[in-house]
PDB file of C-alpha atoms in Angstrom:
ATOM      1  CA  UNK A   1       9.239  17.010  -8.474  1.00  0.00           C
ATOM      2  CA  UNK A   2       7.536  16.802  -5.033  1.00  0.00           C
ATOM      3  CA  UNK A   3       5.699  13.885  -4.198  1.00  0.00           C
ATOM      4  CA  UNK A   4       2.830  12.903  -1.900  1.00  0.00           C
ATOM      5  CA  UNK A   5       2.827  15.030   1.049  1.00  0.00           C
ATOM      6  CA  UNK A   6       0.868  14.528   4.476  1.00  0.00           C
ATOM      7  CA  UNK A   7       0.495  16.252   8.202  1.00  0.00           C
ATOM      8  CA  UNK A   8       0.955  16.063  10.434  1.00  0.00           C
ATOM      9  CA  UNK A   9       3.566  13.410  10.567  1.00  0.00           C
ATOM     10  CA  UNK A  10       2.456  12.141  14.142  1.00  0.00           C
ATOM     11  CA  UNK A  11      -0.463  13.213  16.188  1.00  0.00           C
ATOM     12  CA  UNK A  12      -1.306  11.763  19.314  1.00  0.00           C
ATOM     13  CA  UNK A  13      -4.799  11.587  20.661  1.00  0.00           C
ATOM     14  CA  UNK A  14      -7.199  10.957  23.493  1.00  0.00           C
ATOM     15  CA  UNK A  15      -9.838   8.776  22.970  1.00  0.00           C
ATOM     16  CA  UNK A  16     -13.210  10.625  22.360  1.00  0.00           C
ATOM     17  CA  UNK A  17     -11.694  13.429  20.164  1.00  0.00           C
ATOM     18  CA  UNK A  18     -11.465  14.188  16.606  1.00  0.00           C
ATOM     19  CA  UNK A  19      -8.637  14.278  14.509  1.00  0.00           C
ATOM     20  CA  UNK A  20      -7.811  15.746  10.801  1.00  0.00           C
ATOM     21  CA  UNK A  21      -5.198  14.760   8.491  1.00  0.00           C
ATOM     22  CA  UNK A  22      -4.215  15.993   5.359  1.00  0.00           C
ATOM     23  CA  UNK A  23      -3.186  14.894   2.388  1.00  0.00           C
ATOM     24  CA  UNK A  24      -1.417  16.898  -0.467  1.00  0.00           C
ATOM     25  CA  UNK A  25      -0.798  14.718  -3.710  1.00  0.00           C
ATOM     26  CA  UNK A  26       1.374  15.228  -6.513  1.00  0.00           C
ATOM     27  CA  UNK A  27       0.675  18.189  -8.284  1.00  0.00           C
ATOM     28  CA  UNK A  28      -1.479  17.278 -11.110  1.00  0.00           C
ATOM     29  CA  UNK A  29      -3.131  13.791 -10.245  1.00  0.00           C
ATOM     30  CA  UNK A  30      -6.587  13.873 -10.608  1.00  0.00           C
ATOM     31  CA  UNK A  31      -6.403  10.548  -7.849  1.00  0.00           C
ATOM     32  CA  UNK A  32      -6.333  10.330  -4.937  1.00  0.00           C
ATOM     33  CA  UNK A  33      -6.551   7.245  -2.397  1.00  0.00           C
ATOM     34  CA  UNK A  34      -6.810   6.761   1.305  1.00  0.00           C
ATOM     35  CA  UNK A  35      -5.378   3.393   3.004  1.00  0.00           C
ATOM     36  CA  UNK A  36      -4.778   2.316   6.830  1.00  0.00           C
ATOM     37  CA  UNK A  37      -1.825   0.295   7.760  1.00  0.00           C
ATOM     38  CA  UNK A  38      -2.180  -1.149  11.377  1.00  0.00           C
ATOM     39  CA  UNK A  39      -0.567  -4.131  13.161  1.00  0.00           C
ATOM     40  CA  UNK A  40      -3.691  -6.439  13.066  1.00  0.00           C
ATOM     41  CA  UNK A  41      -5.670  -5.346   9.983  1.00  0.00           C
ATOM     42  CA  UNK A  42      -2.365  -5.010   7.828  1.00  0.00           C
ATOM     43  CA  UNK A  43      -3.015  -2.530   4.853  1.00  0.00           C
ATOM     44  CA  UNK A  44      -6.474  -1.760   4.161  1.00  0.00           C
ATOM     45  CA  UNK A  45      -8.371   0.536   1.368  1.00  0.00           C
ATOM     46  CA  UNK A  46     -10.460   3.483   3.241  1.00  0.00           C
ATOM     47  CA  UNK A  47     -11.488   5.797  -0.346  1.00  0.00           C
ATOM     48  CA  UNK A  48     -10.886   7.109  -3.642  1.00  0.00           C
ATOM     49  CA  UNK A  49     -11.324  10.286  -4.857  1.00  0.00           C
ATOM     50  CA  UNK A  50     -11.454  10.449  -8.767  1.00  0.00           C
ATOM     51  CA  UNK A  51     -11.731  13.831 -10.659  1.00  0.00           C
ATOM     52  CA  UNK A  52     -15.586  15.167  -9.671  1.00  0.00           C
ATOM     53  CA  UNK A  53     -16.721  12.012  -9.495  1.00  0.00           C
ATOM     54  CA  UNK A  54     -18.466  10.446  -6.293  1.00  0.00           C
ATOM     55  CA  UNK A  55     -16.138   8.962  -4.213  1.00  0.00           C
ATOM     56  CA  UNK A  56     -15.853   5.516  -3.175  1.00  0.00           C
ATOM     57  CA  UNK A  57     -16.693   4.887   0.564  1.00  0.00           C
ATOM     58  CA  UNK A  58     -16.767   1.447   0.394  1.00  0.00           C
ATOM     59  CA  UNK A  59     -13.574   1.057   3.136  1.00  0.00           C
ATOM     60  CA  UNK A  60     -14.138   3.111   5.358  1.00  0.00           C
ATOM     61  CA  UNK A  61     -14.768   1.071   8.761  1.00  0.00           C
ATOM     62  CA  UNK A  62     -17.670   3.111  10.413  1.00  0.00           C
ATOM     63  CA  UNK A  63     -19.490   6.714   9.900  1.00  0.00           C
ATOM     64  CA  UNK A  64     -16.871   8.133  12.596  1.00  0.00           C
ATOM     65  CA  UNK A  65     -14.711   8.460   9.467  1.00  0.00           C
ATOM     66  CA  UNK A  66     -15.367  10.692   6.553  1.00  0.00           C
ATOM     67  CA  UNK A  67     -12.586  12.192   3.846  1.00  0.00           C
ATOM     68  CA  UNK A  68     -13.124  15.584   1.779  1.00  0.00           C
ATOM     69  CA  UNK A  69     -10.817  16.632  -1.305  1.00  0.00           C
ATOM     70  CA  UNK A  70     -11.621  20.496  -2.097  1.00  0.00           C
ATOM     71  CA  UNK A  71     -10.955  21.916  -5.424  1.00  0.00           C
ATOM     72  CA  UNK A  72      -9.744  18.241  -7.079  1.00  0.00           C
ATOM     73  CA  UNK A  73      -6.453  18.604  -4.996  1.00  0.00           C
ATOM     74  CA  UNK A  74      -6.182  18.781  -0.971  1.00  0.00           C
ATOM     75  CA  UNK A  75      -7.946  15.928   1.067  1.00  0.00           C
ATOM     76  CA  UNK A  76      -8.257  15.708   4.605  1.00  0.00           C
ATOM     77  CA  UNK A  77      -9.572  12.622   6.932  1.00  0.00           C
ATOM     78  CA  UNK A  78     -11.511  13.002   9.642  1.00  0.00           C
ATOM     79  CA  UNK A  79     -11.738  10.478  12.465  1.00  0.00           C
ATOM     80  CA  UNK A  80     -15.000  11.253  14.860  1.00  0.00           C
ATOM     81  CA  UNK A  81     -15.112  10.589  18.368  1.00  0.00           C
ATOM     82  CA  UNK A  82     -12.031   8.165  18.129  1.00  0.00           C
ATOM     83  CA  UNK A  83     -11.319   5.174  19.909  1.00  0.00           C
ATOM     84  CA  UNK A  84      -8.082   3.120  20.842  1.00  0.00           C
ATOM     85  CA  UNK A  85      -8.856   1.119  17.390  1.00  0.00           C
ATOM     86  CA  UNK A  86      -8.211   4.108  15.128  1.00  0.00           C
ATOM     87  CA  UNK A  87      -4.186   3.726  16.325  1.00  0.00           C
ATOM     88  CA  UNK A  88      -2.724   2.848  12.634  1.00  0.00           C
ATOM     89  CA  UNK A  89      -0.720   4.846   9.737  1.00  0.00           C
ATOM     90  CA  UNK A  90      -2.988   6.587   7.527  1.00  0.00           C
ATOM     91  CA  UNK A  91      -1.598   6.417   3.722  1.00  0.00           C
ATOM     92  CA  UNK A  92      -2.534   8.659   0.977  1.00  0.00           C
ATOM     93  CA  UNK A  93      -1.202   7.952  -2.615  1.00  0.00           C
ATOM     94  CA  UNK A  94      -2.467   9.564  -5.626  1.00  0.00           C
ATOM     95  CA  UNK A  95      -2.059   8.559  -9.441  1.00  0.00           C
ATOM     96  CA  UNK A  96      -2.074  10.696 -12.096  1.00  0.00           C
ATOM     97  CA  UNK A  97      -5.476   9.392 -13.833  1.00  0.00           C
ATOM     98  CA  UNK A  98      -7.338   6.857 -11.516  1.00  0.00           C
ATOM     99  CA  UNK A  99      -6.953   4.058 -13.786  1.00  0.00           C
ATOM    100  CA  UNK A 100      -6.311   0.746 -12.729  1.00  0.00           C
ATOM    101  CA  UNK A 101      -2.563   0.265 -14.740  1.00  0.00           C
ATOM    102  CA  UNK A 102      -1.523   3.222 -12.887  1.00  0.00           C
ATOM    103  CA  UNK A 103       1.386   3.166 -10.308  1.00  0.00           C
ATOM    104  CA  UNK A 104       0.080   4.663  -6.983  1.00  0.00           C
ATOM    105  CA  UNK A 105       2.387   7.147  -5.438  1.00  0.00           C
ATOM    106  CA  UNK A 106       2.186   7.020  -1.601  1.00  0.00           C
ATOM    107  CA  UNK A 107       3.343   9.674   1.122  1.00  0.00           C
ATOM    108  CA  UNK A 108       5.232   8.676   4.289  1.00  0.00           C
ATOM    109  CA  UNK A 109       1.820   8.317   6.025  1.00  0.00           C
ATOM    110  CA  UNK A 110       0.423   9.982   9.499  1.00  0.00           C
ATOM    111  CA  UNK A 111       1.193   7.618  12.887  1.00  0.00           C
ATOM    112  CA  UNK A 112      -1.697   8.106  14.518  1.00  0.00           C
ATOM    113  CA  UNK A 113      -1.856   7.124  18.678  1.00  0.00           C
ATOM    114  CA  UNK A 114      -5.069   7.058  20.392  1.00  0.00           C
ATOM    115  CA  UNK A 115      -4.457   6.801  24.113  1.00  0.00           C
TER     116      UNK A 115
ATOM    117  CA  UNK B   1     -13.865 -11.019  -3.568  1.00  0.00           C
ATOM    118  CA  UNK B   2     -10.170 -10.540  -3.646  1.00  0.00           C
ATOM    119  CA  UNK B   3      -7.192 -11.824  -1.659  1.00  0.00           C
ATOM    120  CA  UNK B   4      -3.776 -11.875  -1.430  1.00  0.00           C
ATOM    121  CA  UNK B   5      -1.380 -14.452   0.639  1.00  0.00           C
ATOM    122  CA  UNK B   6       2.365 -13.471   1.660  1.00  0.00           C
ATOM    123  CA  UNK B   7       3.646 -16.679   2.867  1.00  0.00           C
ATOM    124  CA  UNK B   8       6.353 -15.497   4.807  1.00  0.00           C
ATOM    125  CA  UNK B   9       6.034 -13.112   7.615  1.00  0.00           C
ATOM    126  CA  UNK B  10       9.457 -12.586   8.012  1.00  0.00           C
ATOM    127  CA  UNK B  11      12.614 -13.956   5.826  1.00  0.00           C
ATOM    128  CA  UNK B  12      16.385 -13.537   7.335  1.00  0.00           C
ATOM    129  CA  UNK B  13      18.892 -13.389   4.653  1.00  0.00           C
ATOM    130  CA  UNK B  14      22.472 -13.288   4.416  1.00  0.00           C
ATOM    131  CA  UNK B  15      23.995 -10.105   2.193  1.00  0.00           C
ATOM    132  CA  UNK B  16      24.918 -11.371  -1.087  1.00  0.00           C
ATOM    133  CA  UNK B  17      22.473 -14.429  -1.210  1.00  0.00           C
ATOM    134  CA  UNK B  18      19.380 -14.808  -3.012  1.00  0.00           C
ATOM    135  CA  UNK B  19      16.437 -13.887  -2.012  1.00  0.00           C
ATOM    136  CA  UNK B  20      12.003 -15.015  -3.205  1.00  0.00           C
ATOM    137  CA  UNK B  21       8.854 -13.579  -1.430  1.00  0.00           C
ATOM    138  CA  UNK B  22       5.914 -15.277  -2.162  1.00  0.00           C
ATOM    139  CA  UNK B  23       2.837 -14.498  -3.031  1.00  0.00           C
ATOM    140  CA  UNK B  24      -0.222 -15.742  -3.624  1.00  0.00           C
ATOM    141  CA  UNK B  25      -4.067 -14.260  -4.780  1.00  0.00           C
ATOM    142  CA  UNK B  26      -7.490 -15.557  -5.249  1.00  0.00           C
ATOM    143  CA  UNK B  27      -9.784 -13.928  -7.722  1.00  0.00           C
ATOM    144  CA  UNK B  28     -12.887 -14.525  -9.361  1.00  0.00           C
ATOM    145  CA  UNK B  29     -11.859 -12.102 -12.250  1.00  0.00           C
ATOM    146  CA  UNK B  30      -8.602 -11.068 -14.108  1.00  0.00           C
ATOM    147  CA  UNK B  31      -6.271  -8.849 -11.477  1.00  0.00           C
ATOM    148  CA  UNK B  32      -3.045  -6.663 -11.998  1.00  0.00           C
ATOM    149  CA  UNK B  33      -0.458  -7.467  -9.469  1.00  0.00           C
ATOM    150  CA  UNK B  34       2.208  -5.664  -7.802  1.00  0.00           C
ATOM    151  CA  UNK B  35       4.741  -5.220  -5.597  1.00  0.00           C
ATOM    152  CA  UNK B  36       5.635  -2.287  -3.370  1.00  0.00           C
ATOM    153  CA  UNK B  37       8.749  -1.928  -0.879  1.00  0.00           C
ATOM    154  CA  UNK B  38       8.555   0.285   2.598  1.00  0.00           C
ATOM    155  CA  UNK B  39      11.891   1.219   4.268  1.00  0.00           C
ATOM    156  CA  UNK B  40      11.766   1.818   7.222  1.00  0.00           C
ATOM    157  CA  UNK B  41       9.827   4.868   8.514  1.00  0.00           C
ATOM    158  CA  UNK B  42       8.965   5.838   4.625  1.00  0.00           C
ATOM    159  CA  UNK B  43       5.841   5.699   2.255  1.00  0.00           C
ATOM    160  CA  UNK B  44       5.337   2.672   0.056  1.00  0.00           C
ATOM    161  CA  UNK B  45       7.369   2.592  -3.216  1.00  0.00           C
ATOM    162  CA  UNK B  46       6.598   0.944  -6.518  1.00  0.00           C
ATOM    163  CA  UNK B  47       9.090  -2.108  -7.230  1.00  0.00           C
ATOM    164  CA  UNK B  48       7.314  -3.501 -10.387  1.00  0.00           C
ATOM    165  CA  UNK B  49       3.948  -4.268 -11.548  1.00  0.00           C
ATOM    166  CA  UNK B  50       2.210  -7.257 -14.352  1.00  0.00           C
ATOM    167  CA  UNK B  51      -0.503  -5.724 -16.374  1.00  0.00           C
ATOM    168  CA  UNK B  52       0.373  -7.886 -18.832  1.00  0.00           C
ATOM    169  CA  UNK B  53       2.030  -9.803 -21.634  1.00  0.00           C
ATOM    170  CA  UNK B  54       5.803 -11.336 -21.102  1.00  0.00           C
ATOM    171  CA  UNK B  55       5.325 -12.646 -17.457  1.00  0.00           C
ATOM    172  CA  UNK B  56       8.372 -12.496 -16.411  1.00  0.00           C
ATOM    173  CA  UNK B  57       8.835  -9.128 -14.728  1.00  0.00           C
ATOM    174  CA  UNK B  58      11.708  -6.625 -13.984  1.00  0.00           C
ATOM    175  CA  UNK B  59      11.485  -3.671 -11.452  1.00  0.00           C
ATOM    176  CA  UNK B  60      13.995  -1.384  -9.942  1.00  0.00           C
ATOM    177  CA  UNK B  61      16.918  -2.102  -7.568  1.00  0.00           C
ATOM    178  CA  UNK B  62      17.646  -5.584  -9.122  1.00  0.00           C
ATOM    179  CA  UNK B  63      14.371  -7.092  -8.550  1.00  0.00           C
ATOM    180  CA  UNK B  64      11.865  -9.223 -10.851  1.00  0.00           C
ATOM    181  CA  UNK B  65       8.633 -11.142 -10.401  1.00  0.00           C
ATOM    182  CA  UNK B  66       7.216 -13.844 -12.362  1.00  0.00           C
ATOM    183  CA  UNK B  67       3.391 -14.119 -12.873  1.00  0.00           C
ATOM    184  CA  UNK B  68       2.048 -17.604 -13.085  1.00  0.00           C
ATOM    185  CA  UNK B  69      -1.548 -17.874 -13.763  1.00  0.00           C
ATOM    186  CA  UNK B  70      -2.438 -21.834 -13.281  1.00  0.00           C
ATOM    187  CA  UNK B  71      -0.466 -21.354  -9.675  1.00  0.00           C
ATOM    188  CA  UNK B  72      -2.007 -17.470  -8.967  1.00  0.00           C
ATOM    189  CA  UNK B  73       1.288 -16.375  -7.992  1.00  0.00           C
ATOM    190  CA  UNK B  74       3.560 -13.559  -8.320  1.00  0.00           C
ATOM    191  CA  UNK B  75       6.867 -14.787  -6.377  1.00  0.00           C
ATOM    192  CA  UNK B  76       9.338 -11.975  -5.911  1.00  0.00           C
ATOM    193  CA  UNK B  77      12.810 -12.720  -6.186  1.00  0.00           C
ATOM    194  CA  UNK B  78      16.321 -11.057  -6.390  1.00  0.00           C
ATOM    195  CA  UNK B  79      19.809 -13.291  -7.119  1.00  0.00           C
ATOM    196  CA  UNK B  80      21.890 -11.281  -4.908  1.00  0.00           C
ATOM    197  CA  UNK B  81      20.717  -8.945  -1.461  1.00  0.00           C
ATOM    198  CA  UNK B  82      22.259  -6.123   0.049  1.00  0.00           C
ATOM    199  CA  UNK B  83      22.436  -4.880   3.236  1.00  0.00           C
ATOM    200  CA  UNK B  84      19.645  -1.571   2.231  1.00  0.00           C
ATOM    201  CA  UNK B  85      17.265  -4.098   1.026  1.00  0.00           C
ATOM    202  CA  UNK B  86      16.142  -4.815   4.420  1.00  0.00           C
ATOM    203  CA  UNK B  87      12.655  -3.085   4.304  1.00  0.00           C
ATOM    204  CA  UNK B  88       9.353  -5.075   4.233  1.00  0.00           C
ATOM    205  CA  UNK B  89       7.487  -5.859   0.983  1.00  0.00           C
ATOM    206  CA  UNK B  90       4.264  -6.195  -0.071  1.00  0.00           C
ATOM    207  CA  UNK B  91       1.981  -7.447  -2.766  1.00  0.00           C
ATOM    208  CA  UNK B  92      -0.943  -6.300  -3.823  1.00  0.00           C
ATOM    209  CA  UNK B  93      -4.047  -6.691  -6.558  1.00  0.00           C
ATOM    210  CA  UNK B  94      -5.786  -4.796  -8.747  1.00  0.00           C
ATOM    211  CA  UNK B  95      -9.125  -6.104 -10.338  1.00  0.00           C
ATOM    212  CA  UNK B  96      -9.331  -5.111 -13.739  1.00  0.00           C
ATOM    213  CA  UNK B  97     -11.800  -1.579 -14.146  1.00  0.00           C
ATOM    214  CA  UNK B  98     -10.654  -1.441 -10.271  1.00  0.00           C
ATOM    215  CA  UNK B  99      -9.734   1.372  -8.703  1.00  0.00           C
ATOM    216  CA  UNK B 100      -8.425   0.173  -5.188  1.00  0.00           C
ATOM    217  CA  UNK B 101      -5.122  -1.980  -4.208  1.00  0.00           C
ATOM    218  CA  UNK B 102      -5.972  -4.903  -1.841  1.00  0.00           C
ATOM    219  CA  UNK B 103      -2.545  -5.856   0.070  1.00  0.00           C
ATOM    220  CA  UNK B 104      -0.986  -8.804   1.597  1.00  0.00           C
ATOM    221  CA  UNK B 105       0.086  -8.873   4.772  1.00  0.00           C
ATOM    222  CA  UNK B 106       3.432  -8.349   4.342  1.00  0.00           C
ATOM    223  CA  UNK B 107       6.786  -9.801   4.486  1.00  0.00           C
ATOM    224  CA  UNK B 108       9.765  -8.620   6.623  1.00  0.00           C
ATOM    225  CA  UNK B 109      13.593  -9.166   4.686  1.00  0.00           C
ATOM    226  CA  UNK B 110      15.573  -8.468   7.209  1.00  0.00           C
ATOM    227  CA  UNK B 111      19.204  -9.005   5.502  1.00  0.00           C
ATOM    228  CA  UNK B 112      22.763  -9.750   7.644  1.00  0.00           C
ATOM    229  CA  UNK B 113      25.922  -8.912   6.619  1.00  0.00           C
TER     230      UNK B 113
END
């Protein structure tokens, strides 16, 4: 079946705007996970989106940066106002029931460039 | 507070030789450990997890991982490389009731024929 999905698969930037990416997970998965991989920070949790529950912000690196995931499925991350910092692959992976034992499915992740 | 050590940045390996990744964590509370390989220009993929019981763990593509509590490691290893193996790997932790991965930094198998 299809797996984790994301767009666009590069987007390039200039400082000072904001960006959207999106996340489709595998069909089904009531979890769904946002993580940053960049060359000084290394792989980092952002959030977690489990079933209707509130999501857990506790990664997310400043208020510039929010995530939404409408109807339990779709979730897109928003960068405010970015800045040179933001540069990094965003990773979205989703498991089927949030728990802990579960296997996290990633996609191939969103390059992001902020000149 | 969670961590996770890779030892080796990078490891160079001739094609048909073994190969172990290291890893180490620090946790105040029981933790679920994994591994995960990224080929170049791909997602993260599962190689094998401990959750628990025999610790002495097999994953896909020839891999395995032992779990060693005393030492709070999970060394990766594999008897024989090949050539598509070159990717980088990385470990990661889950606390128990946790619900986020944390990640080492990463270690870079680069393997020559």
């Amino acid at each position: 079946g299809a797996g984790v999905s994301q767009s666009p698969s590069n987007k390039v930037t200039e400082k000072g705007k904001d960006v959207e990416l999106r996340c489709d997970p595998i069909s089904g998965h009531t979890a769904l996970y946002w993580y940053r991989q960049s060359l000084g920070q290394g792989l980092e949790f952002l959030i977690y989106f489990q079933g209707n529950s509130a999501p857990d912000k506790s990664g997310l690196p400043s208020d510039r940066f929010s995530a939404e995931r409408t109807g339990g499925s779709v979730s897109t991350l928003t960068i405010q106002r970015t800045q040179q910092e933001d540069s990094a692959v965003y990773l979205c992976a989703s498991t089927s029931q949030g728990a802990w034992t579960d296997t996290q499915y990633f996609g191939p992740g969103t390059r992001l460039t902020v000149l | 507070a969670q961590s996770v050590t890779q030892l080796d940045s990078q490891v160079p390996v001739f094609e048909e030789a073994p190969v172990e990744l290291r890893c180490n964590y620090s946790s105040s509370v029981s933790v679920y450990l994994f591994w995960y390989v990224q080929y170049p220009n791909q997602g993260l993929q599962l190689l094998l997890k401990y959750l628990s019981g025999s610790t002495l763990v097999k994953g896909i593509n020839g891999f395995e991982a032992e779990f060693n509590k005393s030492q709070t490691s999970f060394h990766l290893r594999k008897p024989s490389v090949h050539i598509s193996d070159t990717a980088e790997y990385f470990c990661a932790v889950n606390k128990a009731a946790g619900n986020k991965l944390t990640f080492g930094g990463g270690t870079r198998v680069l393997v020559k024929p």
